[in-house]
Amino acid sequence: MLLRFAFTSMPKLIAGPGTAGRLGDVAAPFGHRVLLITGAGALERSGHLFRIKKDLQSTGLQVHHFRIAGEPSPAVIDAVVDECRDQAPDLVLAVGGGSVLDAGKAIAAMLKENGSVIDYLEGVGTQTPSGRSLPMIAVPTTSGTGSEATKNAVISQVGDGGFKKSLRHDNYIPRLAILDPELCLSAPPHITAACGMDALTQLIESYVSSQASPLTDALAMEGLRKLIPALRETCGQGSMDIGCRGAVAYGAFLSGVTLANAGLGVVHGVAGPMGGLVDVPHGVACANLLPYAVAATVDNLTAADTLESMGSIEKFACIAKLFGAVQNNSVDRCRHLVDSLHQWLDDLAIPRLGQYGLTSAHVDLLVSNPSNKNNPRPLSAEQIARMIQSRC
Ligand SMILES: [Fe+2]
């Protein structure tokens, strides 16, 4: 067997209930001045913000706090960077959902660059990131994007000419990720469901990716084994179950590791641009598209009938087993997987895409420049259009 692949670094990881209570101790070695980035209010309402600030200050750290509401735009990142540059922070500590972690990553990087973040975004700007960045600690309070383990920050501009693009460099992987499931307990069911479906999609897409390696396969399967049984629990009876919350947080972290090393598929190829056109939560977009993408991909793999495509079908069949598939035939197991994913849309009350104002004009735009990313077989424009329209 000939092995040939590369694997970028992972953040140092501290996981377990109560680990966020040690933030002062883990932040202190990076310096004295901490730039704390959080979301608009959830952390405050849960009481965690007060405790985190008190812990940092009692360790002798100076805390400068910024709140970021919603997905970060270039204007928001530039404004925070302009305001913070003179204070010369030593590190960025981002505590919040995926958008907050992305904002923290972009701010940490832009404090070491000149100009606007828009100049450095892939496919938008003309500048190449130098890779210089302040050290960054990521503490997720939702379990979804895996941003705490990735090398990119997603920056969004919604509306006409809108985009959702990445600021990316290997050096932007956080120095430290802290997975404290206690911080996730207050996430409401609709947020838990949408974020969890993003993580599930990332694990599935990176597992079957054309760029997958034995190492990403092992990590993605570990994430799927932990996340699949726990996710529906956390959206219902198990919302206060610290074990389930921890399992989903771990799965989401691993999805960040595997997407950074194996890439993603057609769901993310469509969900990204869709998020630039209408204000649909990323996880909701992924959840809606996933069953149709799996079905069409398996159809195309079956039609291709190559050794490689059969290998990809076996991978989908392995995932199907985690959803309870018992059929002998791999393609039948894949059908079970598709049926299960459709059922999850209902069970987790995932809103349809049409509720966010997605129209046929948007579908035409999305299909005009489709990206299959690293899907194991590409979907045609017609298949992508059907995939989106099925949930409008
Ligand atoms: Fe995602």
mmCIF file of N, CA, C and O in Angstrom, residues 87-150:
data_model
loop_
_atom_site.group_PDB
_atom_site.id
_atom_site.type_symbol
_atom_site.label_atom_id
_atom_site.label_comp_id
_atom_site.label_asym_id
_atom_site.label_seq_id
_atom_site.Cartn_x
_atom_site.Cartn_y
_atom_site.Cartn_z
ATOM 1 N N GLN A 87 -3.649 49.494 21.301
ATOM 2 C CA GLN A 87 -3.546 48.843 22.608
ATOM 3 C C GLN A 87 -2.569 47.673 22.605
ATOM 4 O O GLN A 87 -2.253 47.126 23.656
ATOM 5 N N ALA A 88 -2.110 47.281 21.415
ATOM 6 C CA ALA A 88 -1.113 46.204 21.262
ATOM 7 C C ALA A 88 -1.426 44.986 22.119
ATOM 8 O O ALA A 88 -0.646 44.628 23.019
ATOM 9 N N PRO A 89 -2.553 44.315 21.873
ATOM 10 C CA PRO A 89 -2.844 43.107 22.661
ATOM 11 C C PRO A 89 -1.811 42.021 22.394
ATOM 12 O O PRO A 89 -1.177 41.983 21.339
ATOM 13 N N ASP A 90 -1.646 41.138 23.389
ATOM 14 C CA ASP A 90 -0.688 40.035 23.256
ATOM 15 C C ASP A 90 -1.337 38.787 22.683
ATOM 16 O O ASP A 90 -0.651 37.932 22.124
ATOM 17 N N LEU A 91 -2.624 38.633 22.920
ATOM 18 C CA LEU A 91 -3.312 37.457 22.374
ATOM 19 C C LEU A 91 -4.783 37.754 22.196
ATOM 20 O O LEU A 91 -5.316 38.714 22.773
ATOM 21 N N VAL A 92 -5.421 36.932 21.364
ATOM 22 C CA VAL A 92 -6.868 37.018 21.154
ATOM 23 C C VAL A 92 -7.496 35.772 21.765
ATOM 24 O O VAL A 92 -7.044 34.646 21.515
ATOM 25 N N LEU A 93 -8.501 35.999 22.593
ATOM 26 C CA LEU A 93 -9.263 34.902 23.202
ATOM 27 C C LEU A 93 -10.698 35.022 22.692
ATOM 28 O O LEU A 93 -11.385 35.994 22.997
ATOM 29 N N ALA A 94 -11.110 34.082 21.855
ATOM 30 C CA ALA A 94 -12.459 34.128 21.278
ATOM 31 C C ALA A 94 -13.316 33.065 21.954
ATOM 32 O O ALA A 94 -12.965 31.882 21.952
ATOM 33 N N VAL A 95 -14.430 33.495 22.544
ATOM 34 C CA VAL A 95 -15.339 32.591 23.246
ATOM 35 C C VAL A 95 -16.723 32.781 22.642
ATOM 36 O O VAL A 95 -17.346 33.834 22.817
ATOM 37 N N GLY A 96 -17.203 31.786 21.899
ATOM 38 C CA GLY A 96 -18.523 31.946 21.285
ATOM 39 C C GLY A 96 -18.768 30.898 20.217
ATOM 40 O O GLY A 96 -18.079 29.871 20.147
ATOM 41 N N GLY A 97 -19.746 31.178 19.352
ATOM 42 C CA GLY A 97 -20.063 30.286 18.247
ATOM 43 C C GLY A 97 -19.031 30.410 17.128
ATOM 44 O O GLY A 97 -18.035 31.153 17.240
ATOM 45 N N GLY A 98 -19.266 29.701 16.038
ATOM 46 C CA GLY A 98 -18.306 29.673 14.932
ATOM 47 C C GLY A 98 -18.000 31.060 14.380
ATOM 48 O O GLY A 98 -16.849 31.354 14.033
ATOM 49 N N SER A 99 -19.010 31.935 14.327
ATOM 50 C CA SER A 99 -18.787 33.284 13.794
ATOM 51 C C SER A 99 -17.843 34.070 14.691
ATOM 52 O O SER A 99 -17.003 34.837 14.202
ATOM 53 N N VAL A 100 -17.987 33.887 15.994
ATOM 54 C CA VAL A 100 -17.114 34.596 16.943
ATOM 55 C C VAL A 100 -15.677 34.088 16.809
ATOM 56 O O VAL A 100 -14.720 34.869 16.802
ATOM 57 N N LEU A 101 -15.527 32.776 16.669
ATOM 58 C CA LEU A 101 -14.172 32.215 16.520
ATOM 59 C C LEU A 101 -13.547 32.693 15.210
ATOM 60 O O LEU A 101 -12.359 33.027 15.161
ATOM 61 N N ASP A 102 -14.354 32.731 14.140
ATOM 62 C CA ASP A 102 -13.839 33.238 12.861
ATOM 63 C C ASP A 102 -13.420 34.705 12.992
ATOM 64 O O ASP A 102 -12.378 35.117 12.473
ATOM 65 N N ALA A 103 -14.262 35.482 13.677
ATOM 66 C CA ALA A 103 -13.924 36.902 13.879
ATOM 67 C C ALA A 103 -12.622 37.022 14.652
ATOM 68 O O ALA A 103 -11.734 37.812 14.292
ATOM 69 N N GLY A 104 -12.469 36.224 15.711
ATOM 70 C CA GLY A 104 -11.250 36.278 16.521
ATOM 71 C C GLY A 104 -10.018 35.938 15.701
ATOM 72 O O GLY A 104 -8.970 36.580 15.807
ATOM 73 N N LYS A 105 -10.177 34.910 14.840
ATOM 74 C CA LYS A 105 -9.055 34.490 13.992
ATOM 75 C C LYS A 105 -8.660 35.614 13.023
ATOM 76 O O LYS A 105 -7.471 35.907 12.832
ATOM 77 N N ALA A 106 -9.673 36.255 12.425
ATOM 78 C CA ALA A 106 -9.402 37.332 11.453
ATOM 79 C C ALA A 106 -8.792 38.540 12.146
ATOM 80 O O ALA A 106 -7.860 39.168 11.611
ATOM 81 N N ILE A 107 -9.284 38.872 13.326
ATOM 82 C CA ILE A 107 -8.746 40.029 14.064
ATOM 83 C C ILE A 107 -7.294 39.751 14.465
ATOM 84 O O ILE A 107 -6.417 40.616 14.326
ATOM 85 N N ALA A 108 -7.028 38.531 14.955
ATOM 86 C CA ALA A 108 -5.655 38.170 15.345
ATOM 87 C C ALA A 108 -4.704 38.305 14.160
ATOM 88 O O ALA A 108 -3.568 38.759 14.300
ATOM 89 N N ALA A 109 -5.170 37.925 12.976
ATOM 90 C CA ALA A 109 -4.321 38.014 11.782
ATOM 91 C C ALA A 109 -4.174 39.459 11.307
ATOM 92 O O ALA A 109 -3.056 39.925 11.012
ATOM 93 N N MET A 110 -5.294 40.189 11.260
ATOM 94 C CA MET A 110 -5.249 41.542 10.689
ATOM 95 C C MET A 110 -4.512 42.527 11.587
ATOM 96 O O MET A 110 -4.071 43.571 11.117
ATOM 97 N N LEU A 111 -4.376 42.214 12.872
ATOM 98 C CA LEU A 111 -3.560 43.070 13.747
ATOM 99 C C LEU A 111 -2.085 42.997 13.357
ATOM 100 O O LEU A 111 -1.267 43.786 13.824
ATOM 101 N N LYS A 112 -1.729 42.036 12.498
ATOM 102 C CA LYS A 112 -0.344 41.905 12.022
ATOM 103 C C LYS A 112 -0.212 42.229 10.536
ATOM 104 O O LYS A 112 0.831 42.009 9.938
ATOM 105 N N GLU A 113 -1.329 42.665 9.909
ATOM 106 C CA GLU A 113 -1.289 43.030 8.485
ATOM 107 C C GLU A 113 -1.681 44.506 8.335
ATOM 108 O O GLU A 113 -2.192 45.110 9.281
ATOM 109 N N ASN A 114 -1.491 45.050 7.150
ATOM 110 C CA ASN A 114 -1.948 46.402 6.856
ATOM 111 C C ASN A 114 -3.151 46.337 5.921
ATOM 112 O O ASN A 114 -3.319 45.363 5.185
ATOM 113 N N GLY A 115 -3.970 47.377 5.928
ATOM 114 C CA GLY A 115 -5.107 47.443 5.013
ATOM 115 C C GLY A 115 -6.329 46.747 5.561
ATOM 116 O O GLY A 115 -6.400 46.386 6.739
ATOM 117 N N SER A 116 -7.308 46.545 4.670
ATOM 118 C CA SER A 116 -8.578 45.933 5.068
ATOM 119 C C SER A 116 -8.514 44.419 4.902
ATOM 120 O O SER A 116 -7.828 43.895 4.023
ATOM 121 N N VAL A 117 -9.285 43.698 5.720
ATOM 122 C CA VAL A 117 -9.333 42.231 5.601
ATOM 123 C C VAL A 117 -9.828 41.815 4.217
ATOM 124 O O VAL A 117 -9.457 40.753 3.703
ATOM 125 N N ILE A 118 -10.645 42.675 3.591
ATOM 126 C CA ILE A 118 -11.211 42.317 2.286
ATOM 127 C C ILE A 118 -10.094 42.128 1.239
ATOM 128 O O ILE A 118 -10.219 41.329 0.309
ATOM 129 N N ASP A 119 -8.970 42.836 1.449
ATOM 130 C CA ASP A 119 -7.845 42.719 0.514
ATOM 131 C C ASP A 119 -7.211 41.330 0.536
ATOM 132 O O ASP A 119 -6.519 40.938 -0.399
ATOM 133 N N TYR A 120 -7.427 40.575 1.629
ATOM 134 C CA TYR A 120 -6.750 39.291 1.827
ATOM 135 C C TYR A 120 -7.683 38.089 1.670
ATOM 136 O O TYR A 120 -7.262 36.947 1.861
ATOM 137 N N LEU A 121 -8.964 38.348 1.355
ATOM 138 C CA LEU A 121 -9.913 37.238 1.251
ATOM 139 C C LEU A 121 -9.737 36.485 -0.063
ATOM 140 O O LEU A 121 -9.602 37.101 -1.130
ATOM 141 N N GLU A 122 -9.798 35.165 0.012
ATOM 142 C CA GLU A 122 -9.682 34.319 -1.188
ATOM 143 C C GLU A 122 -10.765 34.672 -2.199
ATOM 144 O O GLU A 122 -11.951 34.740 -1.848
ATOM 145 N N GLY A 123 -10.373 34.871 -3.431
ATOM 146 C CA GLY A 123 -11.345 35.124 -4.493
ATOM 147 C C GLY A 123 -11.923 36.524 -4.487
ATOM 148 O O GLY A 123 -12.781 36.850 -5.318
ATOM 149 N N VAL A 124 -11.494 37.362 -3.557
ATOM 150 C CA VAL A 124 -12.003 38.739 -3.476
ATOM 151 C C VAL A 124 -10.849 39.728 -3.537
ATOM 152 O O VAL A 124 -10.839 40.648 -4.360
ATOM 153 N N GLY A 125 -9.859 39.560 -2.642
ATOM 154 C CA GLY A 125 -8.746 40.506 -2.558
ATOM 155 C C GLY A 125 -7.578 40.125 -3.444
ATOM 156 O O GLY A 125 -7.577 39.065 -4.089
ATOM 157 N N THR A 126 -6.574 40.999 -3.455
ATOM 158 C CA THR A 126 -5.396 40.762 -4.297
ATOM 159 C C THR A 126 -4.143 40.490 -3.471
ATOM 160 O O THR A 126 -3.083 40.204 -4.011
ATOM 161 N N GLN A 127 -4.271 40.602 -2.133
ATOM 162 C CA GLN A 127 -3.109 40.408 -1.257
ATOM 163 C C GLN A 127 -3.055 38.961 -0.749
ATOM 164 O O GLN A 127 -4.096 38.342 -0.546
ATOM 165 N N THR A 128 -1.839 38.481 -0.540
ATOM 166 C CA THR A 128 -1.670 37.146 0.046
ATOM 167 C C THR A 128 -1.344 37.297 1.531
ATOM 168 O O THR A 128 -0.422 38.052 1.874
ATOM 169 N N PRO A 129 -2.086 36.613 2.408
ATOM 170 C CA PRO A 129 -1.782 36.737 3.843
ATOM 171 C C PRO A 129 -0.345 36.316 4.126
ATOM 172 O O PRO A 129 0.141 35.316 3.580
ATOM 173 N N SER A 130 0.339 37.111 4.988
ATOM 174 C CA SER A 130 1.737 36.788 5.331
ATOM 175 C C SER A 130 1.813 35.582 6.259
ATOM 176 O O SER A 130 2.845 34.933 6.355
ATOM 177 N N GLY A 131 0.718 35.322 6.981
ATOM 178 C CA GLY A 131 0.726 34.246 7.972
ATOM 179 C C GLY A 131 1.066 34.744 9.360
ATOM 180 O O GLY A 131 0.976 33.997 10.329
ATOM 181 N N ARG A 132 1.476 36.031 9.462
ATOM 182 C CA ARG A 132 1.718 36.580 10.801
ATOM 183 C C ARG A 132 0.384 36.730 11.526
ATOM 184 O O ARG A 132 -0.620 37.130 10.910
ATOM 185 N N SER A 133 0.382 36.451 12.797
ATOM 186 C CA SER A 133 -0.868 36.523 13.551
ATOM 187 C C SER A 133 -0.554 36.559 15.037
ATOM 188 O O SER A 133 0.459 36.000 15.483
ATOM 189 N N LEU A 134 -1.419 37.214 15.808
ATOM 190 C CA LEU A 134 -1.321 37.085 17.260
ATOM 191 C C LEU A 134 -1.713 35.673 17.640
ATOM 192 O O LEU A 134 -2.516 35.041 16.946
ATOM 193 N N PRO A 135 -1.178 35.147 18.759
ATOM 194 C CA PRO A 135 -1.664 33.842 19.210
ATOM 195 C C PRO A 135 -3.152 33.931 19.539
ATOM 196 O O PRO A 135 -3.628 34.966 20.002
ATOM 197 N N MET A 136 -3.875 32.861 19.248
ATOM 198 C CA MET A 136 -5.324 32.879 19.445
ATOM 199 C C MET A 136 -5.780 31.618 20.180
ATOM 200 O O MET A 136 -5.332 30.513 19.879
ATOM 201 N N ILE A 137 -6.637 31.814 21.160
ATOM 202 C CA ILE A 137 -7.245 30.703 21.900
ATOM 203 C C ILE A 137 -8.725 30.661 21.515
ATOM 204 O O ILE A 137 -9.403 31.689 21.556
ATOM 205 N N ALA A 138 -9.201 29.483 21.134
ATOM 206 C CA ALA A 138 -10.592 29.332 20.682
ATOM 207 C C ALA A 138 -11.379 28.505 21.695
ATOM 208 O O ALA A 138 -10.969 27.397 22.046
ATOM 209 N N VAL A 139 -12.485 29.076 22.142
ATOM 210 C CA VAL A 139 -13.347 28.386 23.108
ATOM 211 C C VAL A 139 -14.772 28.367 22.545
ATOM 212 O O VAL A 139 -15.521 29.327 22.695
ATOM 213 N N PRO A 140 -15.151 27.290 21.856
ATOM 214 C CA PRO A 140 -16.482 27.268 21.247
ATOM 215 C C PRO A 140 -17.603 27.095 22.275
ATOM 216 O O PRO A 140 -17.443 26.350 23.247
ATOM 217 N N THR A 141 -18.713 27.798 22.041
ATOM 218 C CA THR A 141 -19.906 27.636 22.887
ATOM 219 C C THR A 141 -21.038 26.961 22.119
ATOM 220 O O THR A 141 -22.105 26.731 22.670
ATOM 221 N N THR A 142 -20.813 26.727 20.829
ATOM 222 C CA THR A 142 -21.709 25.884 20.032
ATOM 223 C C THR A 142 -20.834 24.830 19.361
ATOM 224 O O THR A 142 -19.610 24.990 19.295
ATOM 225 N N SER A 143 -21.455 23.774 18.863
ATOM 226 C CA SER A 143 -20.685 22.676 18.264
ATOM 227 C C SER A 143 -21.082 22.536 16.816
ATOM 228 O O SER A 143 -22.123 21.949 16.512
ATOM 229 N N GLY A 144 -20.280 23.118 15.899
ATOM 230 C CA GLY A 144 -20.667 23.072 14.499
ATOM 231 C C GLY A 144 -19.550 23.254 13.507
ATOM 232 O O GLY A 144 -19.088 22.282 12.905
ATOM 233 N N THR A 145 -19.058 24.475 13.355
ATOM 234 C CA THR A 145 -18.156 24.762 12.241
ATOM 235 C C THR A 145 -16.797 24.087 12.388
ATOM 236 O O THR A 145 -16.103 23.897 11.399
ATOM 237 N N GLY A 146 -16.407 23.796 13.643
ATOM 238 C CA GLY A 146 -15.059 23.263 13.859
ATOM 239 C C GLY A 146 -14.003 24.331 13.694
ATOM 240 O O GLY A 146 -12.807 24.021 13.578
ATOM 241 N N SER A 147 -14.430 25.610 13.721
ATOM 242 C CA SER A 147 -13.483 26.707 13.503
ATOM 243 C C SER A 147 -12.328 26.670 14.498
ATOM 244 O O SER A 147 -11.227 27.149 14.204
ATOM 245 N N GLU A 148 -12.582 26.069 15.673
ATOM 246 C CA GLU A 148 -11.530 25.992 16.691
ATOM 247 C C GLU A 148 -10.353 25.127 16.235
ATOM 248 O O GLU A 148 -9.310 25.115 16.888
ATOM 249 N N ALA A 149 -10.517 24.411 15.103
ATOM 250 C CA ALA A 149 -9.440 23.536 14.630
ATOM 251 C C ALA A 149 -8.985 23.872 13.209
ATOM 252 O O ALA A 149 -8.095 23.207 12.689
ATOM 253 N N THR A 150 -9.589 24.880 12.585
ATOM 254 C CA THR A 150 -9.298 25.124 11.164
ATOM 255 C C THR A 150 -8.349 26.302 10.957
ATOM 256 O O THR A 150 -8.111 27.088 11.865
#
